XYZ file of N, CA, C and O in Angstrom:
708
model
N -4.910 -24.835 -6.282
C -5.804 -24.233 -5.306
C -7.225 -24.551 -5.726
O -7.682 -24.277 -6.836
N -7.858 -25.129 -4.785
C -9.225 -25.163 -5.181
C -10.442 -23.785 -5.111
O -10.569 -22.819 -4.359
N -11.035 -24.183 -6.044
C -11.994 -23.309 -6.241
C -12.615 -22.622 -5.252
O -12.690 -21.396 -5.328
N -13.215 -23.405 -4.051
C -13.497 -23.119 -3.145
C -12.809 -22.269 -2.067
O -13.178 -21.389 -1.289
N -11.753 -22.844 -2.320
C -10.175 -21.781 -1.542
C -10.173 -20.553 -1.825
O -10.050 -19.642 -1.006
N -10.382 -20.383 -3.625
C -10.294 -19.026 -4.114
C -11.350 -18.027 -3.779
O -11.145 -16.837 -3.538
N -12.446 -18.607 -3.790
C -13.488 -18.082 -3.541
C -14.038 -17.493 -2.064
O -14.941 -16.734 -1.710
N -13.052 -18.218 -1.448
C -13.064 -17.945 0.114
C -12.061 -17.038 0.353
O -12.342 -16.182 1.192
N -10.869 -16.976 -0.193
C -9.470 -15.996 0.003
C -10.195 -14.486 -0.953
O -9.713 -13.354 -0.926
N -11.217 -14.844 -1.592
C -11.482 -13.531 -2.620
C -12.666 -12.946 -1.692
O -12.645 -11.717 -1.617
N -13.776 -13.640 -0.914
C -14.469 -12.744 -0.180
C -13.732 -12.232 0.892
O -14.127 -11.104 1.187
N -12.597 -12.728 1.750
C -11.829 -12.152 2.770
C -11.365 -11.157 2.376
O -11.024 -10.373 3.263
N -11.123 -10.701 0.868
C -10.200 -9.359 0.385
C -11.239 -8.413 -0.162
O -10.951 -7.312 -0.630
N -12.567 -8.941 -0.071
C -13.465 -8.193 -0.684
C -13.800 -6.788 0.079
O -14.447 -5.887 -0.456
N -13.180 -6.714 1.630
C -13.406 -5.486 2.024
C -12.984 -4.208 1.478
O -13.511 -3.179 1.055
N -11.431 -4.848 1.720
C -10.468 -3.899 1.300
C -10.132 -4.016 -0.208
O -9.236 -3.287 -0.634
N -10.785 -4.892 -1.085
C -10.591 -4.284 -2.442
C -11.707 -3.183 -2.955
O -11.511 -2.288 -3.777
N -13.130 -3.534 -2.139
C -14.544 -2.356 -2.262
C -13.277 -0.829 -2.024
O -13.011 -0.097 -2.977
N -12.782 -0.659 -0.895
C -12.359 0.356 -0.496
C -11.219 0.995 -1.341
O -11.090 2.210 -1.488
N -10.672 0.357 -1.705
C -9.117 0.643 -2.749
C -10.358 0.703 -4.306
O -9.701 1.124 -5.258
N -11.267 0.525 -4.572
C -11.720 0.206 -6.071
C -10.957 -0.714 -6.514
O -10.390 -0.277 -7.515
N -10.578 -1.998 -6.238
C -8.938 -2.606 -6.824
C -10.028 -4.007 -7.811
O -10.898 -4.693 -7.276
N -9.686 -4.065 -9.024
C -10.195 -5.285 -10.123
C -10.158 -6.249 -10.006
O -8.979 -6.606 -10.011
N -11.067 -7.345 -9.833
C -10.852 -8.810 -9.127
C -9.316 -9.531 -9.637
O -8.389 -9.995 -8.974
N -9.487 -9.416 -10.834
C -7.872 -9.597 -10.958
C -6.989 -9.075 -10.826
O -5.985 -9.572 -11.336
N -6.874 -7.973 -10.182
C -5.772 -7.251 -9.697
C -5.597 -8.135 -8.108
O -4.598 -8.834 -7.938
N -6.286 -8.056 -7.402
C -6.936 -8.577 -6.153
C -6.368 -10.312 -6.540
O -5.488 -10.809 -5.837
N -6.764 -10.818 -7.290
C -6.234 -12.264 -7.667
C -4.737 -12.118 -7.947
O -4.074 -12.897 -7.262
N -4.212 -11.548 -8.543
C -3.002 -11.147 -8.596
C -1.715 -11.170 -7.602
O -0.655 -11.797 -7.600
N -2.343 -10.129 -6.708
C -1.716 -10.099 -5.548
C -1.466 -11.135 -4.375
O -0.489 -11.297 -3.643
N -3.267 -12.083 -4.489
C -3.040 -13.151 -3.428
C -1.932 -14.014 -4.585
O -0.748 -13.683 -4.536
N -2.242 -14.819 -5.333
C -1.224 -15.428 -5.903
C 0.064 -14.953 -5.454
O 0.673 -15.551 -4.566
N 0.497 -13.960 -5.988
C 1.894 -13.516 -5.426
C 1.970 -13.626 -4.181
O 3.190 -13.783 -4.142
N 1.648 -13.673 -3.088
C 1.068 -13.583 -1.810
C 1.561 -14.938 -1.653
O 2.683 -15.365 -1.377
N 0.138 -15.681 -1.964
C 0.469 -17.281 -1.308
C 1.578 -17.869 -2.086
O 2.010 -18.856 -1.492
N 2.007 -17.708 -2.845
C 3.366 -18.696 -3.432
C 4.531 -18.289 -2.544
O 5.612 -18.873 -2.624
N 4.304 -17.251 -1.667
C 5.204 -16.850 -1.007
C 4.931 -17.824 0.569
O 5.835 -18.418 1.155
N 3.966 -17.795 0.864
C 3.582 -18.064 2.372
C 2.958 -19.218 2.309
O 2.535 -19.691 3.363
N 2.758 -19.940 1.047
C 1.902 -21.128 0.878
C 0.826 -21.490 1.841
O 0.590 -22.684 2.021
N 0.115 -20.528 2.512
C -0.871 -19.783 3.309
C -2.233 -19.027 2.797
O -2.509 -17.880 3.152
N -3.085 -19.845 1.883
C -3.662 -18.736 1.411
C -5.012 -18.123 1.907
O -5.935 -17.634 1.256
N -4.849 -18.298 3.300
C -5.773 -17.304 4.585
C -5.118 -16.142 5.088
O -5.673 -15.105 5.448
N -3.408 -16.489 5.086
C -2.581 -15.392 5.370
C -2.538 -14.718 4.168
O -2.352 -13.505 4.263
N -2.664 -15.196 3.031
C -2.191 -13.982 1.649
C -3.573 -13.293 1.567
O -3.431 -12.073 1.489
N -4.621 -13.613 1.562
C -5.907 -13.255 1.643
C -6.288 -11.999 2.554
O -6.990 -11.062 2.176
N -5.722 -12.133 3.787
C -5.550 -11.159 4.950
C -4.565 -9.858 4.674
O -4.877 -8.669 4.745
N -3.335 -10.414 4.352
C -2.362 -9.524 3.903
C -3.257 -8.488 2.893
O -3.786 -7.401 3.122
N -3.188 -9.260 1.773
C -4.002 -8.295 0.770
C -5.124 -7.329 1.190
O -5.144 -6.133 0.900
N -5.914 -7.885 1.799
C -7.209 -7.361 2.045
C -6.338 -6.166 3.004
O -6.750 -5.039 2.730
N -5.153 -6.163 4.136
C -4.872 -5.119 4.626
C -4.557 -4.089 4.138
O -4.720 -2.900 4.415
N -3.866 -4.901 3.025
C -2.829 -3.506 2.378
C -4.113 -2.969 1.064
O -3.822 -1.853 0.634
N -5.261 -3.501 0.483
C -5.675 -2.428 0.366
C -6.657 -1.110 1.143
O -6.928 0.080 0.985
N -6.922 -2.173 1.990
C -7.353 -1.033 2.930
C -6.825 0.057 3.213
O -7.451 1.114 3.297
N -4.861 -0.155 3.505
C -4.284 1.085 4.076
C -4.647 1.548 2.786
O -5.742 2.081 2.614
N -3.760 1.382 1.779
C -4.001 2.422 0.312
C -5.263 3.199 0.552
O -5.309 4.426 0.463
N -6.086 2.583 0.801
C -7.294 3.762 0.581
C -7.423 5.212 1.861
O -8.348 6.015 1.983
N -6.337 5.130 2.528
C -6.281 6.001 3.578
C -5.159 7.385 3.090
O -3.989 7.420 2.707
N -5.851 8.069 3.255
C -4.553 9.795 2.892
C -3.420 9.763 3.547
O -2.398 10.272 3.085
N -3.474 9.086 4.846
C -1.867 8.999 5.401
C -1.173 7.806 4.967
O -0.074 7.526 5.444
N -1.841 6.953 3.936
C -0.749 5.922 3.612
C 0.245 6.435 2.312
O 1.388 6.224 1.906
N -0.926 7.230 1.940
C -0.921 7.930 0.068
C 0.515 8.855 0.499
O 1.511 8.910 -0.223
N 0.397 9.450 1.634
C 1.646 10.313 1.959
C 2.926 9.859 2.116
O 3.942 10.407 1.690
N 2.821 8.450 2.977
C 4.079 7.646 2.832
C 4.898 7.058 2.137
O 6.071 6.717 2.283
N 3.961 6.952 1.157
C 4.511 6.312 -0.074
C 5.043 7.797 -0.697
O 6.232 7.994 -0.947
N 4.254 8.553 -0.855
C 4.933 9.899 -1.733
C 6.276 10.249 -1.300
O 7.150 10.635 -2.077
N 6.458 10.077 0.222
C 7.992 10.171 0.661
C 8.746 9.571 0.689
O 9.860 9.907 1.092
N 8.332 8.025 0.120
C 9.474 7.075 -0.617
C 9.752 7.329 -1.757
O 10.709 6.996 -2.455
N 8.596 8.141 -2.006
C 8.842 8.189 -3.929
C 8.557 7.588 -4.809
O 9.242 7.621 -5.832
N 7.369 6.784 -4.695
C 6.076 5.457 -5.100
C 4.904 6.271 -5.416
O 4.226 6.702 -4.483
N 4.608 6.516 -6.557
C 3.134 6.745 -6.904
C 2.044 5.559 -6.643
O 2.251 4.407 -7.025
N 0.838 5.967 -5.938
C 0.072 4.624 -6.000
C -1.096 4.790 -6.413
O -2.034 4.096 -6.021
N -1.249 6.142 -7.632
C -2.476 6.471 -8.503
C -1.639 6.540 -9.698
O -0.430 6.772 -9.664
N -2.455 6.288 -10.958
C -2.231 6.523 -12.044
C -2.295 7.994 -12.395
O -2.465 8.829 -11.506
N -2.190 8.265 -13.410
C -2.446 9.607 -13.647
C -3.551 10.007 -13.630
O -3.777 11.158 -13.254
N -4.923 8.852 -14.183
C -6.137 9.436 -13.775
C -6.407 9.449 -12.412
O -7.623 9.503 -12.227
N -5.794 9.422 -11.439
C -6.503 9.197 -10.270
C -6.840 7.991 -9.531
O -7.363 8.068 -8.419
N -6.474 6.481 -10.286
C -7.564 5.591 -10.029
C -6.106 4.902 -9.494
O -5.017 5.151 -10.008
N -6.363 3.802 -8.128
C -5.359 3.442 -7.593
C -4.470 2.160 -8.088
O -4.858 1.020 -7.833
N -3.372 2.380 -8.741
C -2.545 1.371 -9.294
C -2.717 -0.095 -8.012
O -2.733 -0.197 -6.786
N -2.818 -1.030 -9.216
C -2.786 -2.269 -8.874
C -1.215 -2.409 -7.588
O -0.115 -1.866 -7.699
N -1.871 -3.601 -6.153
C -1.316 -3.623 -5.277
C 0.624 -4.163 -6.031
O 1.614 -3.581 -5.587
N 0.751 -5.202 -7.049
C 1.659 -5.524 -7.064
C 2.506 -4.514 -7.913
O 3.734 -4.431 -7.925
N 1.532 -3.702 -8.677
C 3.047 -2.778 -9.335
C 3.490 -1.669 -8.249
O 4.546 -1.037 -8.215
N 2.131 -1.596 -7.166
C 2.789 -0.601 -6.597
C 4.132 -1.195 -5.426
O 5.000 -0.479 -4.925
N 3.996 -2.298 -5.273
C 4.954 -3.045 -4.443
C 6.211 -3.089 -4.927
O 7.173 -2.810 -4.212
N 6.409 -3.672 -7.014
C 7.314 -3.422 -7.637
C 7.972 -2.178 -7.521
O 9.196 -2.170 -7.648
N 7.268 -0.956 -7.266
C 7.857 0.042 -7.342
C 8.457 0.785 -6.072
O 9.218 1.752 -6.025
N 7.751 -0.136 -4.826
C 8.632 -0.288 -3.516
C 9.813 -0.340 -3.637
O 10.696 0.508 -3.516
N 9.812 -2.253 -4.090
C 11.651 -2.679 -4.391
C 12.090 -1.553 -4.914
O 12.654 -0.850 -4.075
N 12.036 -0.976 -6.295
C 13.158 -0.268 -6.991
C 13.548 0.561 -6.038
O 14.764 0.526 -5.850
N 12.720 1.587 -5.099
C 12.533 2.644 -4.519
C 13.557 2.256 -3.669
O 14.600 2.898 -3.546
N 13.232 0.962 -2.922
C 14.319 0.360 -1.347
C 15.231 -0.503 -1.912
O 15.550 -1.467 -1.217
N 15.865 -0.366 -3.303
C 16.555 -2.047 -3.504
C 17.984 -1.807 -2.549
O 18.741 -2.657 -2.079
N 18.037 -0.244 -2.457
C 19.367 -0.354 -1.466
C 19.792 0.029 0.330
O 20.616 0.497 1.116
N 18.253 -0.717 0.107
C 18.096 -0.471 2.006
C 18.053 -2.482 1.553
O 17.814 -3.305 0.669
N 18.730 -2.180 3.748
C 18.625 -3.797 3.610
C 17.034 -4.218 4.373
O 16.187 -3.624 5.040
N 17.211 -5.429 3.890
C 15.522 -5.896 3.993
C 14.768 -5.258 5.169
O 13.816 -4.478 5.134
N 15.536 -5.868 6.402
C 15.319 -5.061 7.814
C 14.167 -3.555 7.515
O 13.042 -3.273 7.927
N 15.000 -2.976 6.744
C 14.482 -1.128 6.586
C 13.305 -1.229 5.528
O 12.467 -0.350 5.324
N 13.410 -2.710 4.763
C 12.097 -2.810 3.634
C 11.132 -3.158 4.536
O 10.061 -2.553 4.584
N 11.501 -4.411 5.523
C 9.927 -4.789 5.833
C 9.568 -3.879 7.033
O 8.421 -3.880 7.478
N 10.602 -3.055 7.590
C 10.213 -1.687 8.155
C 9.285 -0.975 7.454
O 8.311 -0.486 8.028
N 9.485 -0.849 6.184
C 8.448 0.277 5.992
C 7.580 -0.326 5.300
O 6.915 0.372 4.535
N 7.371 -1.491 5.339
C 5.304 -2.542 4.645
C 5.322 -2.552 6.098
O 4.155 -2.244 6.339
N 5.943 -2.720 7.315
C 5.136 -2.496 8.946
C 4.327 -1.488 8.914
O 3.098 -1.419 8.881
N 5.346 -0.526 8.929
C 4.791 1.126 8.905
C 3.515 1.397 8.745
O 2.644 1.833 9.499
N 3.562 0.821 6.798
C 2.691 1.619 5.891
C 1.271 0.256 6.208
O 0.152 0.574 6.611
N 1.550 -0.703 6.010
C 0.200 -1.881 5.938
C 0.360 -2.339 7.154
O -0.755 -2.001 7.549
N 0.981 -2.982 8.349
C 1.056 -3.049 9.516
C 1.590 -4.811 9.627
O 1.585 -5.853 8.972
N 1.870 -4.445 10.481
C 2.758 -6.155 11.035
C 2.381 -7.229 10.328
O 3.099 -7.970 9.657
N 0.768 -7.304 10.576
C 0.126 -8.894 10.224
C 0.224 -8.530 8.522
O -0.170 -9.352 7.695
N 0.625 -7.601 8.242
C 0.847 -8.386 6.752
C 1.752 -7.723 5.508
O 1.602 -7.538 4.300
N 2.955 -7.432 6.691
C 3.897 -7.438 5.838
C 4.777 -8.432 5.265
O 5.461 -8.281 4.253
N 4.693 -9.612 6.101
C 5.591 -10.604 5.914
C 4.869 -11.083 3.930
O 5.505 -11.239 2.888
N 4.000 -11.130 4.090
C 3.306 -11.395 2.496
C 3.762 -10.661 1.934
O 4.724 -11.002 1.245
N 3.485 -9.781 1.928
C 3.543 -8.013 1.110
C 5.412 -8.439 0.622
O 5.934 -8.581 -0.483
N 5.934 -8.525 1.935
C 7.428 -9.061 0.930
C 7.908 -10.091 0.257
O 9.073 -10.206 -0.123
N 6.926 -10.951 0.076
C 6.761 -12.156 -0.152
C 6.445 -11.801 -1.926
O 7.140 -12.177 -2.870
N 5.766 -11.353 -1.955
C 5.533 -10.113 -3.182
C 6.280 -9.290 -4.285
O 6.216 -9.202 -5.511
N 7.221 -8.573 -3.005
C 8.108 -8.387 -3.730
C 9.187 -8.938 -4.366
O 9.959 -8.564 -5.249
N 9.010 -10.190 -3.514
C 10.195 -11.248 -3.616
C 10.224 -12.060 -4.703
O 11.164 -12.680 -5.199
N 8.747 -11.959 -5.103
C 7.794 -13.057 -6.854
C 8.586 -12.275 -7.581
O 9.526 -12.741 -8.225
N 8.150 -10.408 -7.541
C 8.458 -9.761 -8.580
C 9.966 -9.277 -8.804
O 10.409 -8.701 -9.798
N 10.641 -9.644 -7.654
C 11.925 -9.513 -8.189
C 12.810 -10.763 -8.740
O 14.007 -10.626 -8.994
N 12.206 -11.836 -8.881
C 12.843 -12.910 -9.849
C 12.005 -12.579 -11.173
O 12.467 -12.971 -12.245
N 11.033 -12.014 -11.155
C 10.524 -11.988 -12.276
C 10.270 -13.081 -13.299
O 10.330 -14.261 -12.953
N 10.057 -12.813 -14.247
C 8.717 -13.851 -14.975
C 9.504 -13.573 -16.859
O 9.922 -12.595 -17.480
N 9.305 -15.494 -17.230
C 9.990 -14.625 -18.701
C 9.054 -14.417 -19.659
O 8.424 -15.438 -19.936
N 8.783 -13.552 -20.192
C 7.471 -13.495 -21.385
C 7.886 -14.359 -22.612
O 8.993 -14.865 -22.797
N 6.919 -14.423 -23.321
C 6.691 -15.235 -24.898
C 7.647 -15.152 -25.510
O 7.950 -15.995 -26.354
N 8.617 -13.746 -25.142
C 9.939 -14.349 -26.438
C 11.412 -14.560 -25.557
O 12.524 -14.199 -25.940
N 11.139 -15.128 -24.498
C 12.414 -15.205 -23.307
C 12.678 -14.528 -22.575
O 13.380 -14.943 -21.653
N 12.343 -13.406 -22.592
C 12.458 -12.103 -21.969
C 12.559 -11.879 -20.775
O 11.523 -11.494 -20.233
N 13.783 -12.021 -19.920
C 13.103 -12.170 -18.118
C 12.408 -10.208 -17.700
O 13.033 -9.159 -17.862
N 11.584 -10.317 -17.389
C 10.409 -9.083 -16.775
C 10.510 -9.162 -15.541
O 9.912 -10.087 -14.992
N 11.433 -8.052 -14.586
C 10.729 -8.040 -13.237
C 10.455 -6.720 -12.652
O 10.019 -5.794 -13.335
N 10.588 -6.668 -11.979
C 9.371 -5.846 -11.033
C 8.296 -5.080 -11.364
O 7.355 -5.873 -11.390
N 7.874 -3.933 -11.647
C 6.909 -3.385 -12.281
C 6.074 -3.947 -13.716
O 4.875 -4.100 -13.948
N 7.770 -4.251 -14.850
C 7.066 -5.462 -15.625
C 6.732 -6.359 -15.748
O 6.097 -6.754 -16.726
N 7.104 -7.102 -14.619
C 6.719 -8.833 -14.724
C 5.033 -8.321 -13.951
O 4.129 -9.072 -14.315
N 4.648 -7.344 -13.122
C 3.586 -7.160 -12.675
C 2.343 -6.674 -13.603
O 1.132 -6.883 -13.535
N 3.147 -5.951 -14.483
C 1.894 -5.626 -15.808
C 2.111 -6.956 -16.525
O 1.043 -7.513 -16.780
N 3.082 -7.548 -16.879
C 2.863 -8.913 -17.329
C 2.191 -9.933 -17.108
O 1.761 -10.606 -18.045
N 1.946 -10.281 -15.709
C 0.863 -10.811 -14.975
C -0.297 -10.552 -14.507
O -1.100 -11.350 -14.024
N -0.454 -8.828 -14.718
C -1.652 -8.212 -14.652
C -2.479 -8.594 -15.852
O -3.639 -9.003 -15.803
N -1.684 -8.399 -17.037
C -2.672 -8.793 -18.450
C -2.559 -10.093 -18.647
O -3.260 -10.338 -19.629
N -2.108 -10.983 -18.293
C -2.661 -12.419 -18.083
C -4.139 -12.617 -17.220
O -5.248 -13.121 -17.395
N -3.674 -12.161 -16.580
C -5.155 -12.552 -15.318
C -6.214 -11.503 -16.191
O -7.261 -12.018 -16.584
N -6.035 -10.426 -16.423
C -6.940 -9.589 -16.607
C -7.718 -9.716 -17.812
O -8.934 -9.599 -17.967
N -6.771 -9.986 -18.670
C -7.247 -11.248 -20.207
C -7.880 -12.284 -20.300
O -8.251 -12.649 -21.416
N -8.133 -12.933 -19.318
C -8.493 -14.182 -19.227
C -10.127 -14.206 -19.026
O -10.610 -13.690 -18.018
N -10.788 -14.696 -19.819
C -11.920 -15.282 -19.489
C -12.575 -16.750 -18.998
O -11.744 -17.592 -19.337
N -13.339 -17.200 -18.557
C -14.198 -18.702 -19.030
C -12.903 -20.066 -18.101
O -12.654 -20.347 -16.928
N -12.409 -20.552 -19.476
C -11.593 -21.240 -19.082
C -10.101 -21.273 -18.949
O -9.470 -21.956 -18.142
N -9.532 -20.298 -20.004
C -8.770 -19.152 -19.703
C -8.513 -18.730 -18.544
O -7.329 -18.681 -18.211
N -9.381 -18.378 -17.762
C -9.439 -17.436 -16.339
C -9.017 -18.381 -15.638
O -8.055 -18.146 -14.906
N -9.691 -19.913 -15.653
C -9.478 -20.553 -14.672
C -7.625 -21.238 -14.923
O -6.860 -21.500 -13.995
N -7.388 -21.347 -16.053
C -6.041 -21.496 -16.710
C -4.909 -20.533 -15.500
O -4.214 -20.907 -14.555
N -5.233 -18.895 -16.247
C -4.640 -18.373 -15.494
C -4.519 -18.239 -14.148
O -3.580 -17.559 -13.734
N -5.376 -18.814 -13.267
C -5.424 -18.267 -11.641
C -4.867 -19.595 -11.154
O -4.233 -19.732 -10.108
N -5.279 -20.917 -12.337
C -4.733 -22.219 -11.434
C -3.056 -21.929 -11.915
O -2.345 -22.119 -10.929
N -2.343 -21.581 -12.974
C -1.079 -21.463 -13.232
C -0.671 -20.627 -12.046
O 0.167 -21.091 -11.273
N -1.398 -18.955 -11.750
C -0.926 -18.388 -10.762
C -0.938 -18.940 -9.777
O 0.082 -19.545 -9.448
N -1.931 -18.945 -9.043
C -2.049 -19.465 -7.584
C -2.014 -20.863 -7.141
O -2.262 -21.136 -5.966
N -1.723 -21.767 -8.006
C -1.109 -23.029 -7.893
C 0.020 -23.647 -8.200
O 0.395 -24.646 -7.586
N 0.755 -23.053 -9.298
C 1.912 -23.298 -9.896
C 3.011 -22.294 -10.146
O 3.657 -22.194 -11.189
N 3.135 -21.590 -9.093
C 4.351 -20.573 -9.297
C 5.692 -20.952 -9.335
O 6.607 -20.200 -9.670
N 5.841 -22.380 -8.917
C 7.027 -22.641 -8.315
C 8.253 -22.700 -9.849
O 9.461 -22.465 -9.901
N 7.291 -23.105 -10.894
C 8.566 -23.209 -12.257
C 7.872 -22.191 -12.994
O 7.084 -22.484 -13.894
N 8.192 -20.703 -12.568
C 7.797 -19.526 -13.288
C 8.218 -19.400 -14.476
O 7.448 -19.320 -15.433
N 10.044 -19.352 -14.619
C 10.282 -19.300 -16.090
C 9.752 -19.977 -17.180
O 9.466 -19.542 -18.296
N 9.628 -21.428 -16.581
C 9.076 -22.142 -17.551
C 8.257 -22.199 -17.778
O 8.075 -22.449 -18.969
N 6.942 -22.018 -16.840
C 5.632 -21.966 -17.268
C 5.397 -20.261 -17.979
O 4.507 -20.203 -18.827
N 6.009 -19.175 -17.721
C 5.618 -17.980 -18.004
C 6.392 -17.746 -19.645
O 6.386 -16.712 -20.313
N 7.066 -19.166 -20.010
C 7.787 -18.903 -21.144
C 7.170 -19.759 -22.215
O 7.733 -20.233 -23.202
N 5.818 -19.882 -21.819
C 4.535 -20.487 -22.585
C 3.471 -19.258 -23.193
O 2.670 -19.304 -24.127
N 3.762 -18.351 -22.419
C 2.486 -17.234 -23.140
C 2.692 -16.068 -22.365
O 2.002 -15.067 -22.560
């Protein structure tokens, strides 16, 4: 993904990450997961930027509470979009998809649920860490949260071109660091 791409998919999400408080790499995070799904990254950009918008609304915070998804930490501050997605799947792994992308309609709305499951779909193959380890859903998302979030300089750019350009051989590339 070029630079320019990123930089353009990151001001499109810049609404709705101001509104969620959400960490540029959390926000990078999610489009990655996003576009490796939709290889779209105007649609993952959009998606994201929707779904944090809903989060920042009291009737989304409720919907999720009646799935049974926390989407604050304990301090208060709103968990990153992909663990809270990870914690979708676990919540729906035994509804069939139909009733999953029913409820990312619901809760984030049509135009961008198809991503949003696209999402869940990264984090449920999950990712293998440094000592083989396959990590998915919630962990492969803190796993990839402290990659991106670790990263500085050239590093940073390491991590976002591995994410958002090279998802396609996850094990193998995620069984590098």
């Amino acid at each position: 993904v070029a630079g320019d791409a990123l930089a353009g998919a990151m001001k499109r999400s810049a609404s709705g990450a101001a509104l969620a408080k959400a960490s540029f790499g959390d926000v990078a995070l999610a489009m990655g997961l996003a576009f490796k799904g939709s290889a779209d990254m105007g649609k993952a950009s959009m998606a994201v930027n929707m779904a944090l918008m809903a989060l920042s609304k009291d009737k989304t915070e409720a919907k999720f509470k009646d799935a049974g998804v926390a989407i604050r930490d304990e301090a208060g501050a709103l968990r990153s979009l992909p663990a809270i997605l990870a914690d979708v799947g676990t919540a729906t792994k035994f509804k069939t998809e139909a009733e999953r992308t029913n409820f990312l309609n619901m809760t984030f709305g049509a135009r961008s649920a198809g991503a949003l499951q696209k999402i869940m779909e990264q984090l449920q193959k999950g990712v293998v860490d440094s000592t083989g380890k396959l990590l998915t859903g919630a962990a492969a998302a803190e796993h990839w949260g402290k990659k991106v979030q670790g990263a500085t300089g050239f590093a940073w750019e390491n991590a976002t071109e591995e994410l958002l350009g090279n998802l396609e051989g996850q094990q193998e590339i995620l069984g590098k660091g």
